[in-house]
Amino acid sequence: GAGVSQSPSNKVTEKGKDVELRCDPISGHTALYWYRQSLGQGLEFLIYFQGNSAPDKSGLPSDRFSAERTGGSVSTLTIQRTQQEDSAVYLCASSLGDILQAGNTIYFGEGSWLTVV
Amino acid sequence: GNSVTQMEGPVTLSEEAFLTINCTYTATGYPSLFWYVQYPGEGLQLLLKATKADDKGSNKGFEATYRKETTSFHLEKGSVQVSDSAVYFCALSGPDSNYQLIWGAGTKLIIKP
């Protein structure tokens, strides 16, 4: 697609329920990132996928969070047994390759707004 | 480790005023520096970037110069418009941050007509 697509755009869920957030990166982009943005805060790195390499999960805040990327394209971020502190905007981004390489820019989706009540 | 510090907001200006949003960084080597903007209800988008010292990034009337000597990448615009109201994020990526962007906390800009 033309840009990074995320769904749902808004999700309200009850505490303790599981949620799945989907990201469809820009076609051809090998790198995919998940970030979390809490109200009034900067971006918090969650997880990074690059091609067929093992993902870097070092930013995931707890074992309730997991993510997968199927076929090197679409990614799903799953939050199990949601808590109120999970309420945030979850941003997905993709880039053609490693952002350290000159010319590679990271492109963001519009985010999935999660509210846990 | 790498870090980015931005001036706290909100910054409130009148239309056509001169804008400066300060950004300083801590990093080893020569990181790449970025400004991202988040308009109300929209996703983050790249505004401008600079990949080496003394480079000037520019876009939509905004400019920022990569100053190695002062470790700064201040965002400037000569005459702001109401449509510039948004949250602006400074970020870096460098050898120590691997593939991660290191983000500032963001500065909310409010332009009044």
PDB file of N, CA and C in Angstrom, chain A residues 15-101:
ATOM      1  N   LYS A  15     -10.415  -4.558  31.167  1.00  0.00           N
ATOM      2  CA  LYS A  15      -9.233  -5.072  31.854  1.00  0.00           C
ATOM      3  C   LYS A  15      -9.303  -6.597  31.913  1.00  0.00           C
ATOM      4  N   GLY A  16      -8.176  -7.223  31.571  1.00  0.00           N
ATOM      5  CA  GLY A  16      -8.097  -8.675  31.603  1.00  0.00           C
ATOM      6  C   GLY A  16      -8.326  -9.347  30.263  1.00  0.00           C
ATOM      7  N   LYS A  17      -8.867  -8.604  29.309  1.00  0.00           N
ATOM      8  CA  LYS A  17      -9.087  -9.173  27.977  1.00  0.00           C
ATOM      9  C   LYS A  17      -7.804  -9.113  27.155  1.00  0.00           C
ATOM     10  N   ASP A  18      -7.735  -9.956  26.129  1.00  0.00           N
ATOM     11  CA  ASP A  18      -6.620  -9.926  25.195  1.00  0.00           C
ATOM     12  C   ASP A  18      -6.979  -9.027  24.013  1.00  0.00           C
ATOM     13  N   VAL A  19      -5.972  -8.355  23.455  1.00  0.00           N
ATOM     14  CA  VAL A  19      -6.192  -7.552  22.251  1.00  0.00           C
ATOM     15  C   VAL A  19      -5.113  -7.866  21.225  1.00  0.00           C
ATOM     16  N   GLU A  20      -5.495  -7.713  19.969  1.00  0.00           N
ATOM     17  CA  GLU A  20      -4.552  -7.874  18.870  1.00  0.00           C
ATOM     18  C   GLU A  20      -4.569  -6.611  18.023  1.00  0.00           C
ATOM     19  N   LEU A  21      -3.396  -6.112  17.729  1.00  0.00           N
ATOM     20  CA  LEU A  21      -3.243  -4.920  16.899  1.00  0.00           C
ATOM     21  C   LEU A  21      -2.480  -5.327  15.641  1.00  0.00           C
ATOM     22  N   ARG A  22      -2.957  -4.845  14.518  1.00  0.00           N
ATOM     23  CA  ARG A  22      -2.384  -5.288  13.246  1.00  0.00           C
ATOM     24  C   ARG A  22      -1.658  -4.156  12.553  1.00  0.00           C
ATOM     25  N   CYS A  23      -0.568  -4.515  11.870  1.00  0.00           N
ATOM     26  CA  CYS A  23       0.197  -3.539  11.101  1.00  0.00           C
ATOM     27  C   CYS A  23       0.515  -4.114   9.727  1.00  0.00           C
ATOM     28  N   ASP A  24       0.210  -3.340   8.714  1.00  0.00           N
ATOM     29  CA  ASP A  24       0.544  -3.708   7.347  1.00  0.00           C
ATOM     30  C   ASP A  24       1.574  -2.697   6.849  1.00  0.00           C
ATOM     31  N   PRO A  25       2.839  -3.088   6.729  1.00  0.00           N
ATOM     32  CA  PRO A  25       3.871  -2.103   6.386  1.00  0.00           C
ATOM     33  C   PRO A  25       3.820  -1.729   4.908  1.00  0.00           C
ATOM     34  N   ILE A  26       4.640  -0.767   4.557  1.00  0.00           N
ATOM     35  CA  ILE A  26       4.759  -0.380   3.158  1.00  0.00           C
ATOM     36  C   ILE A  26       5.363  -1.554   2.386  1.00  0.00           C
ATOM     37  N   SER A  27       4.798  -1.820   1.229  1.00  0.00           N
ATOM     38  CA  SER A  27       5.238  -2.960   0.428  1.00  0.00           C
ATOM     39  C   SER A  27       6.733  -2.860   0.124  1.00  0.00           C
ATOM     40  N   GLY A  28       7.442  -3.959   0.382  1.00  0.00           N
ATOM     41  CA  GLY A  28       8.876  -3.977   0.092  1.00  0.00           C
ATOM     42  C   GLY A  28       9.753  -3.581   1.250  1.00  0.00           C
ATOM     43  N   HIS A  29       9.157  -3.024   2.305  1.00  0.00           N
ATOM     44  CA  HIS A  29       9.946  -2.632   3.475  1.00  0.00           C
ATOM     45  C   HIS A  29      10.277  -3.870   4.299  1.00  0.00           C
ATOM     46  N   THR A  30      11.575  -4.050   4.549  1.00  0.00           N
ATOM     47  CA  THR A  30      11.990  -5.249   5.279  1.00  0.00           C
ATOM     48  C   THR A  30      12.006  -5.034   6.791  1.00  0.00           C
ATOM     49  N   ALA A  31      12.109  -3.785   7.203  1.00  0.00           N
ATOM     50  CA  ALA A  31      12.195  -3.499   8.635  1.00  0.00           C
ATOM     51  C   ALA A  31      10.832  -3.036   9.146  1.00  0.00           C
ATOM     52  N   LEU A  32      10.428  -3.539  10.304  1.00  0.00           N
ATOM     53  CA  LEU A  32       9.154  -3.164  10.916  1.00  0.00           C
ATOM     54  C   LEU A  32       9.364  -2.958  12.414  1.00  0.00           C
ATOM     55  N   TYR A  33       8.771  -1.894  12.930  1.00  0.00           N
ATOM     56  CA  TYR A  33       8.957  -1.496  14.321  1.00  0.00           C
ATOM     57  C   TYR A  33       7.594  -1.310  14.984  1.00  0.00           C
ATOM     58  N   TRP A  34       7.550  -1.619  16.245  1.00  0.00           N
ATOM     59  CA  TRP A  34       6.406  -1.256  17.084  1.00  0.00           C
ATOM     60  C   TRP A  34       6.907  -0.326  18.196  1.00  0.00           C
ATOM     61  N   TYR A  35       6.153   0.771  18.386  1.00  0.00           N
ATOM     62  CA  TYR A  35       6.422   1.716  19.457  1.00  0.00           C
ATOM     63  C   TYR A  35       5.133   1.915  20.248  1.00  0.00           C
ATOM     64  N   ARG A  36       5.299   2.431  21.461  1.00  0.00           N
ATOM     65  CA  ARG A  36       4.158   2.797  22.280  1.00  0.00           C
ATOM     66  C   ARG A  36       4.318   4.261  22.684  1.00  0.00           C
ATOM     67  N   GLN A  37       3.227   4.993  22.612  1.00  0.00           N
ATOM     68  CA  GLN A  37       3.244   6.400  22.998  1.00  0.00           C
ATOM     69  C   GLN A  37       2.144   6.622  24.019  1.00  0.00           C
ATOM     70  N   SER A  38       2.541   6.852  25.249  1.00  0.00           N
ATOM     71  CA  SER A  38       1.571   7.142  26.294  1.00  0.00           C
ATOM     72  C   SER A  38       1.300   8.637  26.315  1.00  0.00           C
ATOM     73  N   LEU A  39       0.172   9.011  26.891  1.00  0.00           N
ATOM     74  CA  LEU A  39      -0.267  10.409  26.877  1.00  0.00           C
ATOM     75  C   LEU A  39       0.821  11.315  27.440  1.00  0.00           C
ATOM     76  N   GLY A  40       1.221  12.296  26.636  1.00  0.00           N
ATOM     77  CA  GLY A  40       2.215  13.266  27.083  1.00  0.00           C
ATOM     78  C   GLY A  40       3.632  12.747  27.156  1.00  0.00           C
ATOM     79  N   GLN A  41       3.847  11.540  26.668  1.00  0.00           N
ATOM     80  CA  GLN A  41       5.182  10.944  26.728  1.00  0.00           C
ATOM     81  C   GLN A  41       5.778  10.808  25.327  1.00  0.00           C
ATOM     82  N   GLY A  42       7.074  10.551  25.297  1.00  0.00           N
ATOM     83  CA  GLY A  42       7.727  10.260  24.027  1.00  0.00           C
ATOM     84  C   GLY A  42       7.450   8.845  23.596  1.00  0.00           C
ATOM     85  N   LEU A  43       8.147   8.423  22.599  1.00  0.00           N
ATOM     86  CA  LEU A  43       7.939   7.085  22.052  1.00  0.00           C
ATOM     87  C   LEU A  43       8.791   6.059  22.781  1.00  0.00           C
ATOM     88  N   GLU A  44       8.186   4.928  23.055  1.00  0.00           N
ATOM     89  CA  GLU A  44       8.868   3.828  23.726  1.00  0.00           C
ATOM     90  C   GLU A  44       8.998   2.674  22.743  1.00  0.00           C
ATOM     91  N   PHE A  45      10.221   2.271  22.471  1.00  0.00           N
ATOM     92  CA  PHE A  45      10.465   1.163  21.565  1.00  0.00           C
ATOM     93  C   PHE A  45       9.957  -0.133  22.168  1.00  0.00           C
ATOM     94  N   LEU A  46       9.291  -0.955  21.354  1.00  0.00           N
ATOM     95  CA  LEU A  46       8.788  -2.241  21.819  1.00  0.00           C
ATOM     96  C   LEU A  46       9.519  -3.406  21.173  1.00  0.00           C
ATOM     97  N   ILE A  47       9.479  -3.455  19.822  1.00  0.00           N
ATOM     98  CA  ILE A  47      10.029  -4.620  19.129  1.00  0.00           C
ATOM     99  C   ILE A  47      10.404  -4.229  17.715  1.00  0.00           C
ATOM    100  N   TYR A  48      11.355  -4.949  17.155  1.00  0.00           N
ATOM    101  CA  TYR A  48      11.876  -4.648  15.821  1.00  0.00           C
ATOM    102  C   TYR A  48      12.047  -5.951  15.041  1.00  0.00           C
ATOM    103  N   PHE A  49      11.553  -5.949  13.814  1.00  0.00           N
ATOM    104  CA  PHE A  49      11.736  -7.068  12.885  1.00  0.00           C
ATOM    105  C   PHE A  49      12.576  -6.568  11.711  1.00  0.00           C
ATOM    106  N   GLN A  50      13.534  -7.379  11.305  1.00  0.00           N
ATOM    107  CA  GLN A  50      14.338  -7.043  10.118  1.00  0.00           C
ATOM    108  C   GLN A  50      14.485  -8.303   9.289  1.00  0.00           C
ATOM    109  N   GLY A  51      13.805  -8.318   8.153  1.00  0.00           N
ATOM    110  CA  GLY A  51      13.902  -9.447   7.243  1.00  0.00           C
ATOM    111  C   GLY A  51      13.607 -10.766   7.943  1.00  0.00           C
ATOM    112  N   ASN A  52      14.482 -11.725   7.716  1.00  0.00           N
ATOM    113  CA  ASN A  52      14.304 -13.057   8.298  1.00  0.00           C
ATOM    114  C   ASN A  52      15.063 -13.241   9.610  1.00  0.00           C
ATOM    115  N   SER A  53      15.665 -12.153  10.090  1.00  0.00           N
ATOM    116  CA  SER A  53      16.424 -12.261  11.346  1.00  0.00           C
ATOM    117  C   SER A  53      15.486 -12.400  12.533  1.00  0.00           C
ATOM    118  N   ALA A  54      16.031 -12.941  13.609  1.00  0.00           N
ATOM    119  CA  ALA A  54      15.238 -13.040  14.836  1.00  0.00           C
ATOM    120  C   ALA A  54      14.874 -11.643  15.313  1.00  0.00           C
ATOM    121  N   PRO A  55      13.641 -11.421  15.722  1.00  0.00           N
ATOM    122  CA  PRO A  55      13.240 -10.082  16.146  1.00  0.00           C
ATOM    123  C   PRO A  55      13.927  -9.669  17.444  1.00  0.00           C
ATOM    124  N   ASP A  56      14.122  -8.382  17.601  1.00  0.00           N
ATOM    125  CA  ASP A  56      14.628  -7.841  18.860  1.00  0.00           C
ATOM    126  C   ASP A  56      13.427  -7.478  19.731  1.00  0.00           C
ATOM    127  N   LYS A  57      13.231  -8.228  20.790  1.00  0.00           N
ATOM    128  CA  LYS A  57      12.071  -8.045  21.658  1.00  0.00           C
ATOM    129  C   LYS A  57      12.440  -7.304  22.937  1.00  0.00           C
ATOM    130  N   SER A  58      13.605  -6.658  22.940  1.00  0.00           N
ATOM    131  CA  SER A  58      14.133  -6.108  24.181  1.00  0.00           C
ATOM    132  C   SER A  58      13.269  -5.003  24.776  1.00  0.00           C
ATOM    133  N   GLY A  59      12.408  -4.381  23.965  1.00  0.00           N
ATOM    134  CA  GLY A  59      11.585  -3.297  24.475  1.00  0.00           C
ATOM    135  C   GLY A  59      10.233  -3.722  25.009  1.00  0.00           C
ATOM    136  N   LEU A  60       9.864  -4.962  24.840  1.00  0.00           N
ATOM    137  CA  LEU A  60       8.559  -5.405  25.323  1.00  0.00           C
ATOM    138  C   LEU A  60       8.517  -5.303  26.845  1.00  0.00           C
ATOM    139  N   PRO A  61       7.495  -4.630  27.399  1.00  0.00           N
ATOM    140  CA  PRO A  61       7.488  -4.335  28.837  1.00  0.00           C
ATOM    141  C   PRO A  61       7.218  -5.525  29.743  1.00  0.00           C
ATOM    142  N   SER A  62       6.566  -6.557  29.238  1.00  0.00           N
ATOM    143  CA  SER A  62       6.288  -7.733  30.067  1.00  0.00           C
ATOM    144  C   SER A  62       5.975  -8.910  29.168  1.00  0.00           C
ATOM    145  N   ASP A  63       5.871 -10.092  29.779  1.00  0.00           N
ATOM    146  CA  ASP A  63       5.587 -11.283  28.968  1.00  0.00           C
ATOM    147  C   ASP A  63       4.129 -11.319  28.506  1.00  0.00           C
ATOM    148  N   ARG A  64       3.348 -10.321  28.879  1.00  0.00           N
ATOM    149  CA  ARG A  64       1.973 -10.249  28.345  1.00  0.00           C
ATOM    150  C   ARG A  64       1.980  -9.723  26.908  1.00  0.00           C
ATOM    151  N   PHE A  65       3.102  -9.137  26.519  1.00  0.00           N
ATOM    152  CA  PHE A  65       3.222  -8.559  25.182  1.00  0.00           C
ATOM    153  C   PHE A  65       3.982  -9.529  24.270  1.00  0.00           C
ATOM    154  N   SER A  66       3.474  -9.708  23.072  1.00  0.00           N
ATOM    155  CA  SER A  66       4.177 -10.511  22.077  1.00  0.00           C
ATOM    156  C   SER A  66       3.850  -9.964  20.698  1.00  0.00           C
ATOM    157  N   ALA A  67       4.682 -10.285  19.746  1.00  0.00           N
ATOM    158  CA  ALA A  67       4.435  -9.835  18.375  1.00  0.00           C
ATOM    159  C   ALA A  67       4.992 -10.857  17.425  1.00  0.00           C
ATOM    160  N   GLU A  68       4.367 -10.934  16.283  1.00  0.00           N
ATOM    161  CA  GLU A  68       4.882 -11.794  15.231  1.00  0.00           C
ATOM    162  C   GLU A  68       4.722 -11.088  13.897  1.00  0.00           C
ATOM    163  N   ARG A  69       5.499 -11.565  12.972  1.00  0.00           N
ATOM    164  CA  ARG A  69       5.436 -11.014  11.624  1.00  0.00           C
ATOM    165  C   ARG A  69       5.408 -12.184  10.662  1.00  0.00           C
ATOM    166  N   THR A  70       4.313 -12.301   9.952  1.00  0.00           N
ATOM    167  CA  THR A  70       4.124 -13.446   9.075  1.00  0.00           C
ATOM    168  C   THR A  70       4.544 -13.110   7.649  1.00  0.00           C
ATOM    169  N   GLY A  71       5.309 -14.014   7.064  1.00  0.00           N
ATOM    170  CA  GLY A  71       5.702 -13.855   5.664  1.00  0.00           C
ATOM    171  C   GLY A  71       6.511 -12.605   5.395  1.00  0.00           C
ATOM    172  N   GLY A  72       7.126 -12.067   6.428  1.00  0.00           N
ATOM    173  CA  GLY A  72       7.945 -10.878   6.244  1.00  0.00           C
ATOM    174  C   GLY A  72       7.154  -9.634   5.935  1.00  0.00           C
ATOM    175  N   SER A  73       5.843  -9.674   6.176  1.00  0.00           N
ATOM    176  CA  SER A  73       5.017  -8.508   5.856  1.00  0.00           C
ATOM    177  C   SER A  73       4.186  -8.084   7.063  1.00  0.00           C
ATOM    178  N   VAL A  74       2.951  -8.525   7.120  1.00  0.00           N
ATOM    179  CA  VAL A  74       2.025  -8.100   8.174  1.00  0.00           C
ATOM    180  C   VAL A  74       2.523  -8.526   9.548  1.00  0.00           C
ATOM    181  N   SER A  75       2.331  -7.635  10.513  1.00  0.00           N
ATOM    182  CA  SER A  75       2.708  -7.939  11.886  1.00  0.00           C
ATOM    183  C   SER A  75       1.504  -7.776  12.802  1.00  0.00           C
ATOM    184  N   THR A  76       1.470  -8.600  13.847  1.00  0.00           N
ATOM    185  CA  THR A  76       0.428  -8.516  14.861  1.00  0.00           C
ATOM    186  C   THR A  76       1.079  -8.364  16.233  1.00  0.00           C
ATOM    187  N   LEU A  77       0.648  -7.339  16.955  1.00  0.00           N
ATOM    188  CA  LEU A  77       1.079  -7.140  18.341  1.00  0.00           C
ATOM    189  C   LEU A  77      -0.061  -7.613  19.235  1.00  0.00           C
ATOM    190  N   THR A  78       0.227  -8.532  20.131  1.00  0.00           N
ATOM    191  CA  THR A  78      -0.789  -9.098  21.022  1.00  0.00           C
ATOM    192  C   THR A  78      -0.486  -8.707  22.456  1.00  0.00           C
ATOM    193  N   ILE A  79      -1.504  -8.228  23.133  1.00  0.00           N
ATOM    194  CA  ILE A  79      -1.384  -7.909  24.554  1.00  0.00           C
ATOM    195  C   ILE A  79      -2.381  -8.805  25.290  1.00  0.00           C
ATOM    196  N   GLN A  80      -1.868  -9.644  26.153  1.00  0.00           N
ATOM    197  CA  GLN A  80      -2.728 -10.557  26.903  1.00  0.00           C
ATOM    198  C   GLN A  80      -3.064  -9.958  28.258  1.00  0.00           C
ATOM    199  N   ARG A  81      -4.228 -10.281  28.735  1.00  0.00           N
ATOM    200  CA  ARG A  81      -4.668  -9.867  30.089  1.00  0.00           C
ATOM    201  C   ARG A  81      -4.378  -8.380  30.291  1.00  0.00           C
ATOM    202  N   THR A  82      -4.983  -7.567  29.450  1.00  0.00           N
ATOM    203  CA  THR A  82      -4.680  -6.135  29.445  1.00  0.00           C
ATOM    204  C   THR A  82      -4.894  -5.494  30.807  1.00  0.00           C
ATOM    205  N   GLN A  83      -4.057  -4.506  31.073  1.00  0.00           N
ATOM    206  CA  GLN A  83      -4.125  -3.706  32.291  1.00  0.00           C
ATOM    207  C   GLN A  83      -4.352  -2.246  31.907  1.00  0.00           C
ATOM    208  N   GLN A  84      -4.812  -1.458  32.855  1.00  0.00           N
ATOM    209  CA  GLN A  84      -5.100  -0.061  32.552  1.00  0.00           C
ATOM    210  C   GLN A  84      -3.849   0.687  32.107  1.00  0.00           C
ATOM    211  N   GLU A  85      -2.698   0.310  32.628  1.00  0.00           N
ATOM    212  CA  GLU A  85      -1.462   0.995  32.232  1.00  0.00           C
ATOM    213  C   GLU A  85      -1.045   0.674  30.805  1.00  0.00           C
ATOM    214  N   ASP A  86      -1.736  -0.275  30.168  1.00  0.00           N
ATOM    215  CA  ASP A  86      -1.454  -0.568  28.766  1.00  0.00           C
ATOM    216  C   ASP A  86      -2.105   0.458  27.841  1.00  0.00           C
ATOM    217  N   SER A  87      -2.977   1.291  28.374  1.00  0.00           N
ATOM    218  CA  SER A  87      -3.660   2.298  27.558  1.00  0.00           C
ATOM    219  C   SER A  87      -2.626   3.250  26.958  1.00  0.00           C
ATOM    220  N   ALA A  88      -2.638   3.335  25.649  1.00  0.00           N
ATOM    221  CA  ALA A  88      -1.637   4.146  24.935  1.00  0.00           C
ATOM    222  C   ALA A  88      -1.960   4.092  23.449  1.00  0.00           C
ATOM    223  N   VAL A  89      -1.176   4.828  22.683  1.00  0.00           N
ATOM    224  CA  VAL A  89      -1.225   4.684  21.232  1.00  0.00           C
ATOM    225  C   VAL A  89      -0.097   3.755  20.829  1.00  0.00           C
ATOM    226  N   TYR A  90      -0.417   2.735  20.072  1.00  0.00           N
ATOM    227  CA  TYR A  90       0.579   1.778  19.611  1.00  0.00           C
ATOM    228  C   TYR A  90       0.871   2.090  18.146  1.00  0.00           C
ATOM    229  N   LEU A  91       2.117   2.471  17.901  1.00  0.00           N
ATOM    230  CA  LEU A  91       2.525   2.918  16.576  1.00  0.00           C
ATOM    231  C   LEU A  91       3.371   1.855  15.895  1.00  0.00           C
ATOM    232  N   CYS A  92       3.050   1.614  14.653  1.00  0.00           N
ATOM    233  CA  CYS A  92       3.854   0.724  13.823  1.00  0.00           C
ATOM    234  C   CYS A  92       4.585   1.566  12.792  1.00  0.00           C
ATOM    235  N   ALA A  93       5.767   1.155  12.442  1.00  0.00           N
ATOM    236  CA  ALA A  93       6.545   1.876  11.444  1.00  0.00           C
ATOM    237  C   ALA A  93       7.313   0.872  10.598  1.00  0.00           C
ATOM    238  N   SER A  94       7.677   1.279   9.404  1.00  0.00           N
ATOM    239  CA  SER A  94       8.490   0.414   8.563  1.00  0.00           C
ATOM    240  C   SER A  94       9.531   1.244   7.825  1.00  0.00           C
ATOM    241  N   SER A  95      10.579   0.568   7.408  1.00  0.00           N
ATOM    242  CA  SER A  95      11.607   1.222   6.601  1.00  0.00           C
ATOM    243  C   SER A  95      12.155   0.220   5.608  1.00  0.00           C
ATOM    244  N   LEU A  96      12.757   0.757   4.561  1.00  0.00           N
ATOM    245  CA  LEU A  96      13.250  -0.091   3.480  1.00  0.00           C
ATOM    246  C   LEU A  96      14.341  -1.020   3.989  1.00  0.00           C
ATOM    247  N   GLY A  97      15.138  -0.522   4.910  1.00  0.00           N
ATOM    248  CA  GLY A  97      16.198  -1.333   5.492  1.00  0.00           C
ATOM    249  C   GLY A  97      16.607  -0.723   6.805  1.00  0.00           C
ATOM    250  N   ASP A  98      17.797  -1.027   7.208  1.00  0.00           N
ATOM    251  CA  ASP A  98      18.343  -0.502   8.450  1.00  0.00           C
ATOM    252  C   ASP A  98      18.387   1.026   8.374  1.00  0.00           C
ATOM    253  N   ILE A  99      17.828   1.693   9.392  1.00  0.00           N
ATOM    254  CA  ILE A  99      17.758   3.152   9.328  1.00  0.00           C
ATOM    255  C   ILE A  99      19.135   3.790   9.457  1.00  0.00           C
ATOM    256  N   LEU A 100      20.138   3.018   9.848  1.00  0.00           N
ATOM    257  CA  LEU A 100      21.472   3.578   9.902  1.00  0.00           C
ATOM    258  C   LEU A 100      22.061   3.744   8.510  1.00  0.00           C
ATOM    259  N   GLN A 101      21.492   3.074   7.543  1.00  0.00           N
ATOM    260  CA  GLN A 101      21.977   3.221   6.187  1.00  0.00           C
ATOM    261  C   GLN A 101      21.452   4.523   5.612  1.00  0.00           C
TER     262      GLN A 101
END
